[in-house]
Structures are given as structure tokens and as C-alpha cells.
Coordinates of N, CA and C and ligand atoms in Angstrom, one line a residue:
X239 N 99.7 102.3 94.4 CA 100.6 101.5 95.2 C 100.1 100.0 95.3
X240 N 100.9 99.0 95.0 CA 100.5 97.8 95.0 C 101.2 96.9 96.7
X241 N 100.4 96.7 97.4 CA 100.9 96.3 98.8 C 99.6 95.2 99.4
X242 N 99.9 93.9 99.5 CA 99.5 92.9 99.8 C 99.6 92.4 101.6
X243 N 98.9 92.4 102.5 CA 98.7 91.9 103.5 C 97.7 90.2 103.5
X244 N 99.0 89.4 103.7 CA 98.3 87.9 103.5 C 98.1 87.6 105.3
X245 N 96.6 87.2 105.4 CA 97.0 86.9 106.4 C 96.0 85.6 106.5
X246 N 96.8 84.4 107.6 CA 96.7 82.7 107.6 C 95.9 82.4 108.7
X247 N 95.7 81.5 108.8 CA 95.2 80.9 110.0 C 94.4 80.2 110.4
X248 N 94.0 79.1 111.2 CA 93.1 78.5 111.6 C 91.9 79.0 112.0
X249 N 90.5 78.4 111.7 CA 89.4 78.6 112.2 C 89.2 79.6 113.4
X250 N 88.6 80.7 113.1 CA 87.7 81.6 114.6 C 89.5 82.1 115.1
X251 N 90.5 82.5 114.4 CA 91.6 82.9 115.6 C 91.3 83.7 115.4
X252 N 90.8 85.0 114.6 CA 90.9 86.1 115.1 C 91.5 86.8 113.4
X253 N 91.4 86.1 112.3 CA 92.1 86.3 111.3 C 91.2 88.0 110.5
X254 N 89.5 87.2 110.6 CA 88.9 88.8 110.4 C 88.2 90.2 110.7
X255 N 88.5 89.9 112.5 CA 89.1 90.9 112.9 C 90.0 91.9 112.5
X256 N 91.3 91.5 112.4 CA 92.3 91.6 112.6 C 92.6 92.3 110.5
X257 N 92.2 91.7 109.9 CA 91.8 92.3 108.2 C 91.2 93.4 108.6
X258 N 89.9 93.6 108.7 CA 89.4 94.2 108.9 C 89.7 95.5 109.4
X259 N 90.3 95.5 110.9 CA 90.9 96.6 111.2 C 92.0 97.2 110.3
X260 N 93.3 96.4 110.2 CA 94.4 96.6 109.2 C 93.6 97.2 107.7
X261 N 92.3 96.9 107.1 CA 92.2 97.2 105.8 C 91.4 98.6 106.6
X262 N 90.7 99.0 107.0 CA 90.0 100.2 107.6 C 91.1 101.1 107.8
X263 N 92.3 100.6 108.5 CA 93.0 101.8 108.9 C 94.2 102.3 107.9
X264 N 94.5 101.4 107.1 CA 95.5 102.0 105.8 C 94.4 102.2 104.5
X265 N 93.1 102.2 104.7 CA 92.4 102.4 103.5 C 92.5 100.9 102.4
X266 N 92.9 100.0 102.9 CA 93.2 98.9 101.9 C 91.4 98.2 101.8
X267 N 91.6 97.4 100.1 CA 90.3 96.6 100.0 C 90.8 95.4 101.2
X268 N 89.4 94.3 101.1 CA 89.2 93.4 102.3 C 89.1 92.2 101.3
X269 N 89.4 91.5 101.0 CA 88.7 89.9 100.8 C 89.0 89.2 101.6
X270 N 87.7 88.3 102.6 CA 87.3 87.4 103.4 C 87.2 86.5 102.2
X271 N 88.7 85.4 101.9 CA 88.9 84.0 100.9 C 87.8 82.8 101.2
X272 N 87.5 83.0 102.7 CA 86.6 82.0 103.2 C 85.5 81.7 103.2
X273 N 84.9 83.0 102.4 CA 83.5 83.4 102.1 C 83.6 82.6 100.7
X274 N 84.3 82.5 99.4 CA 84.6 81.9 98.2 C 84.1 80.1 98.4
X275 N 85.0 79.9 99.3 CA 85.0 78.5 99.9 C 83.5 78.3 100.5
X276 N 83.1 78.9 101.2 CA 82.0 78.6 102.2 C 80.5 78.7 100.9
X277 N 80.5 79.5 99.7 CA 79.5 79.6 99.2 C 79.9 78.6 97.8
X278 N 80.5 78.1 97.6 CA 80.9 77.0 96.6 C 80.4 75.5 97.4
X279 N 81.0 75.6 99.0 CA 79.9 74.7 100.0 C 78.6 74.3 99.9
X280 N 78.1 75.5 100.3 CA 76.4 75.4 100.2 C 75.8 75.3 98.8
X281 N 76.6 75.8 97.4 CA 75.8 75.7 96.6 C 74.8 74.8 95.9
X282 N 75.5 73.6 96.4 CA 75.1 72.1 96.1 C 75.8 71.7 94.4
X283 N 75.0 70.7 93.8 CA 75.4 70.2 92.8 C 77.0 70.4 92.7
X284 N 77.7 70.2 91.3 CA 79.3 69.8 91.2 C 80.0 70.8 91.7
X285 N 80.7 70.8 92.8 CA 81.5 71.9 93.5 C 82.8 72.4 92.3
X286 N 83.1 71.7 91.3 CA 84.4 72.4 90.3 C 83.3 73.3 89.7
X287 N 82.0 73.1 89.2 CA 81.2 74.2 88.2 C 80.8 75.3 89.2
X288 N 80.6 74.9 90.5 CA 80.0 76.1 91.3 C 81.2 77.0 91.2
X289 N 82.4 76.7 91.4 CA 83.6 77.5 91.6 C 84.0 78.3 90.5
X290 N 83.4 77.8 89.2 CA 84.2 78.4 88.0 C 82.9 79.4 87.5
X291 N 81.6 79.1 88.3 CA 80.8 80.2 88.2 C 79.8 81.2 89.3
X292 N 80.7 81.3 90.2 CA 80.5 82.3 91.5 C 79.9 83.2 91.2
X293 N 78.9 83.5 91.5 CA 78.1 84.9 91.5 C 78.0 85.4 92.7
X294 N 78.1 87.1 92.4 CA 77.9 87.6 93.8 C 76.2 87.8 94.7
X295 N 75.4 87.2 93.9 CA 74.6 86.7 94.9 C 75.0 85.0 95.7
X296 N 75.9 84.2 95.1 CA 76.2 83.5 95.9 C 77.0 84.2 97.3
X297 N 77.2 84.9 96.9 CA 78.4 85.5 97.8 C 78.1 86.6 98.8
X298 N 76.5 86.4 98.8 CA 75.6 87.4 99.6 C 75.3 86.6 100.4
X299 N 74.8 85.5 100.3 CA 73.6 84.2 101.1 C 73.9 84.3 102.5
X300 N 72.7 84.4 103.6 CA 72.6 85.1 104.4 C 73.5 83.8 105.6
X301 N 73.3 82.5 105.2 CA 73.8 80.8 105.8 C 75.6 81.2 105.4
X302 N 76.0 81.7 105.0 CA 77.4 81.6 104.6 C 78.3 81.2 106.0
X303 N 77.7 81.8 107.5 CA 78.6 82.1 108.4 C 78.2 80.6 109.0
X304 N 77.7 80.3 108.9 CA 76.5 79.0 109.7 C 78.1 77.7 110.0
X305 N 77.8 77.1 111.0 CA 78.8 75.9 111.1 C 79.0 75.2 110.0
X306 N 77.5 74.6 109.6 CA 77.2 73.6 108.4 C 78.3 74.4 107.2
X307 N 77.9 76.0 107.0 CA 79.1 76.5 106.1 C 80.6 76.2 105.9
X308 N 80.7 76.1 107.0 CA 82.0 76.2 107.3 C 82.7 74.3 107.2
X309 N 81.4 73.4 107.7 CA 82.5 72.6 107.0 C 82.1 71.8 105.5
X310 N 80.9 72.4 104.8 CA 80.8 72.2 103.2 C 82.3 72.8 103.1
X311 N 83.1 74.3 103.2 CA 84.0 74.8 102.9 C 84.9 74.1 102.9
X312 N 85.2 73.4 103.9 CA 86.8 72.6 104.1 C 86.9 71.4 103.4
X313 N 85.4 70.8 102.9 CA 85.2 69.4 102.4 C 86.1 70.0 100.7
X314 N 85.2 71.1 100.3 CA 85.4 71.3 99.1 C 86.6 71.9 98.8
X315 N 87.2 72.8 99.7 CA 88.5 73.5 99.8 C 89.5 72.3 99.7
X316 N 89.3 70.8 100.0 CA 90.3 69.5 99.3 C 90.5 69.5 98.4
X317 N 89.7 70.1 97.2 CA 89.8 69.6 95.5 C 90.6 70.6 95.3
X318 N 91.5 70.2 94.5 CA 92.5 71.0 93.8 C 91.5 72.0 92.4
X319 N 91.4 71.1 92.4 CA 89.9 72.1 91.1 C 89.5 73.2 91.2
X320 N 88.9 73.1 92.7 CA 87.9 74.5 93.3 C 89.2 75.4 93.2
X321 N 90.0 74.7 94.4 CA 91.0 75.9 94.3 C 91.8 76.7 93.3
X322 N 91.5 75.8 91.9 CA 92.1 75.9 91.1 C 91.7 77.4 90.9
X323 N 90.1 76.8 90.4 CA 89.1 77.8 89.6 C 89.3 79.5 90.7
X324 N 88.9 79.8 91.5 CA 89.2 80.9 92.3 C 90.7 81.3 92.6
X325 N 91.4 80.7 92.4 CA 92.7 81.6 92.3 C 92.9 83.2 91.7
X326 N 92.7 83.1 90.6 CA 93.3 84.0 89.7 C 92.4 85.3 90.2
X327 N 91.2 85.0 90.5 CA 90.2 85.9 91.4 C 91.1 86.9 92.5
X328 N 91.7 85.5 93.4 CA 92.4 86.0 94.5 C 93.5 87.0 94.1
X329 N 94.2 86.4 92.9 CA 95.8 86.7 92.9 C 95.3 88.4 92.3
X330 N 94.4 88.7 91.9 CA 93.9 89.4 90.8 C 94.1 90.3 92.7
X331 N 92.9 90.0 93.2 CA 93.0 91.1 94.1 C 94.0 91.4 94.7
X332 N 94.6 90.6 95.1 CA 95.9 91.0 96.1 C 96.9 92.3 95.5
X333 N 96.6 92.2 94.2 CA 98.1 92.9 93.5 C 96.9 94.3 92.9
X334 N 96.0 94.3 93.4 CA 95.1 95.5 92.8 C 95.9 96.6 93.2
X335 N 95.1 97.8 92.7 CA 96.3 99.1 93.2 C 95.3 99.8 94.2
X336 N 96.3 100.7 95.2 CA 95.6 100.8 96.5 C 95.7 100.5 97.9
X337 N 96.2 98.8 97.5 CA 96.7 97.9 99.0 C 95.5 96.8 98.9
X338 N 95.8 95.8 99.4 CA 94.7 94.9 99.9 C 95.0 94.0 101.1
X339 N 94.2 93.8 101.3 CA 94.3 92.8 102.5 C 93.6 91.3 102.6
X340 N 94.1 90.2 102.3 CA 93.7 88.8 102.1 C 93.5 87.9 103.6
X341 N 92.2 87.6 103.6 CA 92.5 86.5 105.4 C 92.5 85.0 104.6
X342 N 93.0 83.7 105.0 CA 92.5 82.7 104.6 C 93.2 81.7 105.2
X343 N 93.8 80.5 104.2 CA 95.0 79.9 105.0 C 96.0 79.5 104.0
X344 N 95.9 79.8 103.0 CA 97.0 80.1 101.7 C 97.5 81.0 101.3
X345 N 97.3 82.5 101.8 CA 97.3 83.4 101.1 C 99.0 83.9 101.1
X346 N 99.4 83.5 102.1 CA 100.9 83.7 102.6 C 102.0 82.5 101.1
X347 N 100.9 81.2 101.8 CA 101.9 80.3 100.6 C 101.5 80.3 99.0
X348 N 100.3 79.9 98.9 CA 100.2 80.1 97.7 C 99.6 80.7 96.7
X349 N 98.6 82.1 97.3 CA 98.0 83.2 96.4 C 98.8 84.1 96.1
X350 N 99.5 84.7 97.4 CA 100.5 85.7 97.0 C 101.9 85.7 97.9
X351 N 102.3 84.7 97.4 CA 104.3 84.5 98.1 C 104.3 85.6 98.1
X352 N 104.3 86.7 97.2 CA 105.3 88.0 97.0 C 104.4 89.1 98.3
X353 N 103.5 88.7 98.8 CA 102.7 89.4 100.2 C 103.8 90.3 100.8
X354 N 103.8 91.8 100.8 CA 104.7 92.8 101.4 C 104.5 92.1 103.4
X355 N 103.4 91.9 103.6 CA 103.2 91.5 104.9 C 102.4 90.2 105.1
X356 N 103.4 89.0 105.6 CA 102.7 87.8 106.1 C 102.5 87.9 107.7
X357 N 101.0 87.6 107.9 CA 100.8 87.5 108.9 C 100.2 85.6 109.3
X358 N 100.4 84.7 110.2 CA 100.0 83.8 110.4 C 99.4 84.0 111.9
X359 N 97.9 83.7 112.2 CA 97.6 84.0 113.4 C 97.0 82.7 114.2
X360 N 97.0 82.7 115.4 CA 96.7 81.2 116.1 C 95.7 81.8 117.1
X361 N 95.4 80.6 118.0 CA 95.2 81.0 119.2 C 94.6 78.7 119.3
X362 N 94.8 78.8 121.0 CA 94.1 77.6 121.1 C 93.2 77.0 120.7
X363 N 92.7 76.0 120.8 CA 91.6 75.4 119.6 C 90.3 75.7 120.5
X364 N 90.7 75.3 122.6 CA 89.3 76.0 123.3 C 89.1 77.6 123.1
X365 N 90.1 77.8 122.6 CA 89.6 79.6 122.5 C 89.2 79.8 121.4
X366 N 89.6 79.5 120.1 CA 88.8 79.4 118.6 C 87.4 79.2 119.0
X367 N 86.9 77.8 120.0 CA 85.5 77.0 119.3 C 85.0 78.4 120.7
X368 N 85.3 78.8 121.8 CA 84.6 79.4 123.0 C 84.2 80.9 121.9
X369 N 85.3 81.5 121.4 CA 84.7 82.7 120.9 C 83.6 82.4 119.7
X370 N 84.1 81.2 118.5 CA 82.7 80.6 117.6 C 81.5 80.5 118.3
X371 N 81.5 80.1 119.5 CA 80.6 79.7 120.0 C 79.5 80.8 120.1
X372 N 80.3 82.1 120.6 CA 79.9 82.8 121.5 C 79.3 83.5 120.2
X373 N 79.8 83.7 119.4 CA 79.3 84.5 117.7 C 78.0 83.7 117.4
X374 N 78.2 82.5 117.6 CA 76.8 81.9 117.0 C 75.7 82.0 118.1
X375 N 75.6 82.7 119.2 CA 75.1 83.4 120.3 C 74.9 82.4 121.5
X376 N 75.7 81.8 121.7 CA 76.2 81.0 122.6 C 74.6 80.1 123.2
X377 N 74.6 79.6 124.7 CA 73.8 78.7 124.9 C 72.7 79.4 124.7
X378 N 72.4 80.7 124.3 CA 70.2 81.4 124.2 C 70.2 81.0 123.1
X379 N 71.3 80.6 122.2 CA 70.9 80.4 121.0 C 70.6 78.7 120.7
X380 N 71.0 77.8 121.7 CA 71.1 76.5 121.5 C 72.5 76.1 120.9
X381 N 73.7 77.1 121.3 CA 75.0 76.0 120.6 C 75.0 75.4 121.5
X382 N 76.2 74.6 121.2 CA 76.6 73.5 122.3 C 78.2 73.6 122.1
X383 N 78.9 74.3 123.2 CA 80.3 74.5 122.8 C 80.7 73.4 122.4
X384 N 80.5 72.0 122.7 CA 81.5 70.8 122.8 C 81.6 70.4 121.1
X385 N 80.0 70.5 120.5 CA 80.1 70.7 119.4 C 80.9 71.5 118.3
X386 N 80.8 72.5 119.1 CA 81.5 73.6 118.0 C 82.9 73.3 117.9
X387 N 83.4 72.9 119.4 CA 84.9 72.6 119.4 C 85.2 71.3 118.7
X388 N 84.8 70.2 118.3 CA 84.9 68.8 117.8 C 84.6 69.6 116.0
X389 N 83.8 70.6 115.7 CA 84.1 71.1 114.1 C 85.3 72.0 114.4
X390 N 85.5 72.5 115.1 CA 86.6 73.2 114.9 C 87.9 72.6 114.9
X391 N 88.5 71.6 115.3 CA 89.3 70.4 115.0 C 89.3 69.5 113.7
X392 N 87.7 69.5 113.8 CA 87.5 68.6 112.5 C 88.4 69.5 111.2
X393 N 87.7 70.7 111.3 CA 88.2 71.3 110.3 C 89.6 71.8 109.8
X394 N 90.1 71.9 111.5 CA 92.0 71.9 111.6 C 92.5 71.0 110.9
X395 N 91.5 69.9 111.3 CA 92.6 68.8 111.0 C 92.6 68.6 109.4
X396 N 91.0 68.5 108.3 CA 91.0 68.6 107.6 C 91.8 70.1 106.4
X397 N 92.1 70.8 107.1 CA 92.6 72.2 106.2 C 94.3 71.7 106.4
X398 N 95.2 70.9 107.5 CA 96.1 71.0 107.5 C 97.1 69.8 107.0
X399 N 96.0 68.4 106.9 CA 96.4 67.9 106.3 C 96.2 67.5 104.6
X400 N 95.6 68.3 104.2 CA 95.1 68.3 103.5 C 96.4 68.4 102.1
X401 N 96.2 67.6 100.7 CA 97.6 67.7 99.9 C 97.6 68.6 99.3
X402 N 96.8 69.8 98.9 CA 96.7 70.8 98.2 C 96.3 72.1 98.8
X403 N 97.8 73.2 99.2 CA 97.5 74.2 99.6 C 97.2 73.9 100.9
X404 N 98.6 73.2 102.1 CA 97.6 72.6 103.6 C 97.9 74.0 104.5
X405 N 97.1 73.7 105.2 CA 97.1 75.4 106.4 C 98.5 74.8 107.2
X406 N 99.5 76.2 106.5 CA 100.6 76.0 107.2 C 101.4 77.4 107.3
X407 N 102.1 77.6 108.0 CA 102.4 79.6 108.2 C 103.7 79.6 106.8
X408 N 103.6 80.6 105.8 CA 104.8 80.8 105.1 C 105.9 81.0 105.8
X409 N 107.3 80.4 105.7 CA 108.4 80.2 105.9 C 109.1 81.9 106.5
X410 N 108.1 83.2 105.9 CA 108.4 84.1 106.4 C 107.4 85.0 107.1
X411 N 106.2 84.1 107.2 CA 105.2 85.1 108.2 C 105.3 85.4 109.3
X412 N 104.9 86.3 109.7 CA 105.3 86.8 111.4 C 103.9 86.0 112.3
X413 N 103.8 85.4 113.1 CA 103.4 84.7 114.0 C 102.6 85.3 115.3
X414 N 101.3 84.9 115.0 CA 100.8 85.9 115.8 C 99.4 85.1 117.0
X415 N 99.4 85.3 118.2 CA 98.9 83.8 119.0 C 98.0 85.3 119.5
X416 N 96.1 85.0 119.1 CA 95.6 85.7 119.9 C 94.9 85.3 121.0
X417 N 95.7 83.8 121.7 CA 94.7 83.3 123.0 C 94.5 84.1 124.1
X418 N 95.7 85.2 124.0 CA 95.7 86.1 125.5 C 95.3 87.6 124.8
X419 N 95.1 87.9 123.6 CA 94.5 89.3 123.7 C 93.6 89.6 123.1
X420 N 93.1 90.9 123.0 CA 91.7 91.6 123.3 C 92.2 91.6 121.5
X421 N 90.7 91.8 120.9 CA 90.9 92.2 119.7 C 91.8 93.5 119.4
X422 N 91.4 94.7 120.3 CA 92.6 95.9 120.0 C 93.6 95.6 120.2
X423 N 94.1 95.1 121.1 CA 95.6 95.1 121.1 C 95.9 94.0 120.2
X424 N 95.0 92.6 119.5 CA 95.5 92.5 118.5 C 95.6 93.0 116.9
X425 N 94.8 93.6 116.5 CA 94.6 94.7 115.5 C 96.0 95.8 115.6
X426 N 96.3 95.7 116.8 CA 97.1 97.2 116.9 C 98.7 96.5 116.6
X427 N 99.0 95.4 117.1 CA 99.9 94.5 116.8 C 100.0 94.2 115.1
X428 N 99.2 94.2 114.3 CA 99.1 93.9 112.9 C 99.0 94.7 112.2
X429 N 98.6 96.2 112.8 CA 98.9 97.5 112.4 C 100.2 97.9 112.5
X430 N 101.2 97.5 113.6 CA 102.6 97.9 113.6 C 103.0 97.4 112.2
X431 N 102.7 96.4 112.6 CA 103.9 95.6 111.5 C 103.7 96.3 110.0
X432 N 102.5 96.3 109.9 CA 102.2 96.6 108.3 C 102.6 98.3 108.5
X433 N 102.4 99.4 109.7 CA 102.7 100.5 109.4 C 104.3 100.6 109.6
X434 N 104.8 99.3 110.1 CA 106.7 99.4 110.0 C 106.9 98.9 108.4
X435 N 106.3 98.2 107.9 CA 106.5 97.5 106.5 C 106.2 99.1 105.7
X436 N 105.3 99.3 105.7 CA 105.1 100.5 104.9 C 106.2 102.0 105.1
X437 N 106.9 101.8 106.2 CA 108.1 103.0 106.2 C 107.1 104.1 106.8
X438 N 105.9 104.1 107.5 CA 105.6 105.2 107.9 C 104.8 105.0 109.7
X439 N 106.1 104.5 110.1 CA 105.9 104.5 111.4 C 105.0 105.5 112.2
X440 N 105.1 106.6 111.7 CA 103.8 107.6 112.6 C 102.1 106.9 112.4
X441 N 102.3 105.8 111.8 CA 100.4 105.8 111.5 C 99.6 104.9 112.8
Ligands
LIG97 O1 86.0 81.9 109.5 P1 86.8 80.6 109.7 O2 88.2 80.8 110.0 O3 86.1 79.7 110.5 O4 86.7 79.9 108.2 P2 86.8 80.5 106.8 O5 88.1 81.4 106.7 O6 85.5 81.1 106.4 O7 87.1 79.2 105.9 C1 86.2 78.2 105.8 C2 86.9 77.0 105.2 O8 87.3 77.3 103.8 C3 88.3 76.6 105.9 O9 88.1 75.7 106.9 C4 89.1 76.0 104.7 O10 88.9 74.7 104.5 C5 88.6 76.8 103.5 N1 89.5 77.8 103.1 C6 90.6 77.5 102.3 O11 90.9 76.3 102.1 N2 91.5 78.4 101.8 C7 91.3 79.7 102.1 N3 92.1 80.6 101.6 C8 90.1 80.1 102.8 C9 89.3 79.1 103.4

């Protein structure tokens, strides 16, 4: 069976959670797109060569999750190049046989239009940077929310305005705001849909 779960969204909403559960509970593979981005980031030297030669030890490196990751990722996620080069990677997975499930902020518009289930997910920007915060082990660890919230913007702002591939919900994604819920009940919310899309409402 070939069945695609694209799911969008801004920084820390809740996008891989919410994969995660959905690919665990229908058996589907997982690609985290952000991980692609984030280790073409840190690699240094020419970000189009890093992209056209990804290894999965880049794709292991223990910094991947780190802030600094995350905005090497959005700097380089502007070039139409990078993006270029990792597509076919993506598109390749999405349509594997099995099911898959894609988190990112294109995957709805332009990896896989044909996605059996778009999901685009939100939540406020203080609740994005409060729960980042909280993951990068909040003040024992030395974040500083105010920080984390000023990259988490930074990076909204650069992913949406951006001319190539901007973070924007596909014209038929279903809309999903997790500022008011618990990860279960959002997981369970994106389990409906995809077990309504799939015709087997008992799952
Ligand atoms: O986990 P978080 O939502 O903070 O970020 P991520 O999904 O790991 O993505 C890091 C950065 O990569 C984003 O800010 C985007 O600039 C870029 N990205 C992208 O352009 N397209 C994707 N499909 C996935 C990530």
C-alpha cells in the first residue's frame, strides 16, 4: 500500500510528536525532513555539495537538535539548490510501499501534493519557544527562554517568507493548533483523521 501522511508546520508545534505517534500506530516509516536540513547546516563548507552528498553518519551527529542546528537549517533551507538536491530522497520516501509519514514544512506543498493525509499543525510562538525551551532542559540547563523565543521567530519568519518552498499549509490540509493540548490528545486527533482516511475507522 502506498499512503503518504504529509505533515507542516512551524518550529517546536508539535509536528514530531505527532509523526511519530501516527507512524508507530499504523506501522508507517518516519522521516524527520528537518534532520536533512539541520545536518547540511552544521556540515560547513558549500551547503549545495553537502546536500548532494549526505551521509548517514551526517545524519547521526549527536548537535543535530542543538538551536545553533536549527538555524544553520533555515539559513540553508533558502537555497533552492539544497532543496533541490534532497527532494527526490523525500519524494522517493513518501511513495515507498507500506505508508510513510513525512514532518517538515513542504511536504503537504511541494514533496508530496498527492499526500492521502495533509496535516498542517500550529500552536503560538510563546508555546513553540516554552516547550523548546523546556526540551533543551530549560533554566538547569542555562537556556534562556527569551532567547529561544527571538530564534523561534527568527526562524518563522525566515521559513515563511522565504521564495522557495515558503512554510505555508496546502490549500487542502486539515489544520491543527496544539497550544491547548496534551501530546495524547494531539496524536489521537491525527490518528482519527488518517484512521478515517484509511476507511478503517475501528483503529
Ligand atoms: O524541529 P523544528 O520544527 O524546530 O525544526 P526542523 O523541522 O528540524 O527544521 C529545521 C529547519 O529546516 C526549518 O526551520 C526550515 O528552515 C528547514 N526545513 C525546511 O525548509 N523544509 C523542511 N521540509 C524541513 C525543514
Amino acid at each position: 500500500m502506498i499512503f503518504t501522511v504529509a505533515i507542516d508546520g512551524p518550529a517546536a508545534a508539535g509536528k514530531g510528536t505527532i509523526s511519530r505517534g501516527v507512524a508507530a500506530r499504523f506501522g508507517f516509516a518516519h522521516l524527520d525532513t528537518g534532520l536533512l536540513y539541520r545536518a547540511v547546516g552544521v556540515k560547513g563548507g558549500d551547503p549545495i555539495l553537502a546536500a548532494k552528498s549526505l551521509t548517514s553518519e551526517d545524519l547521526a551527529r549527536a548537535d543535530l537538535r542543538s538551536l545553533h542546528a536549527g538555524q544553520a537549517a533555515s539559513k540553508v533551507a533558502a537555497m533552492p539548490e539544497v532543496r533541490a538536491a534532497l527532494k527526490d530522497f523525500q519524494r522517493l520516501f513518501a511513495r515507498r510501499e507500506g505508508g510513510a509519514v513525512l514532518d517538515g514544512r513542504d511536504i503537504g506543498t511541494v514533496i508530496c501534493p498527492q499526500a492521502e493525509v495533509k496535516l498542517f499543525v500550529t500552536a503560538s510562538a510563546e508555546i513553540r519557544a516554552r516547550r523548546r525551551w523546556l526540551e533543551l532542559g530549560g533554566e538547569g540547563a542555562g537556556a534562556i527562554y527569551a532567547d529561544v523565543l527571538a530564534q523561534v521567530r527568527e526562524r518563522d519568519d525566515r521559513d515563511m517568507n522565504r521564495a522557495d518552498a515558503p512554510l505555508r499549509p496546502a490549500a487542502d490540509a486539515v489544520l491543527l493548533d496544539t497550544s491547548a493540548l496534551s501530546s495524547d490528545a494531539a496524536v489521537a486527533q491525527a490518528v482519527a483523521l488518517v484512521a478515517a482516511r484509511l476507511g478503517r475507522a475501528d483503529l
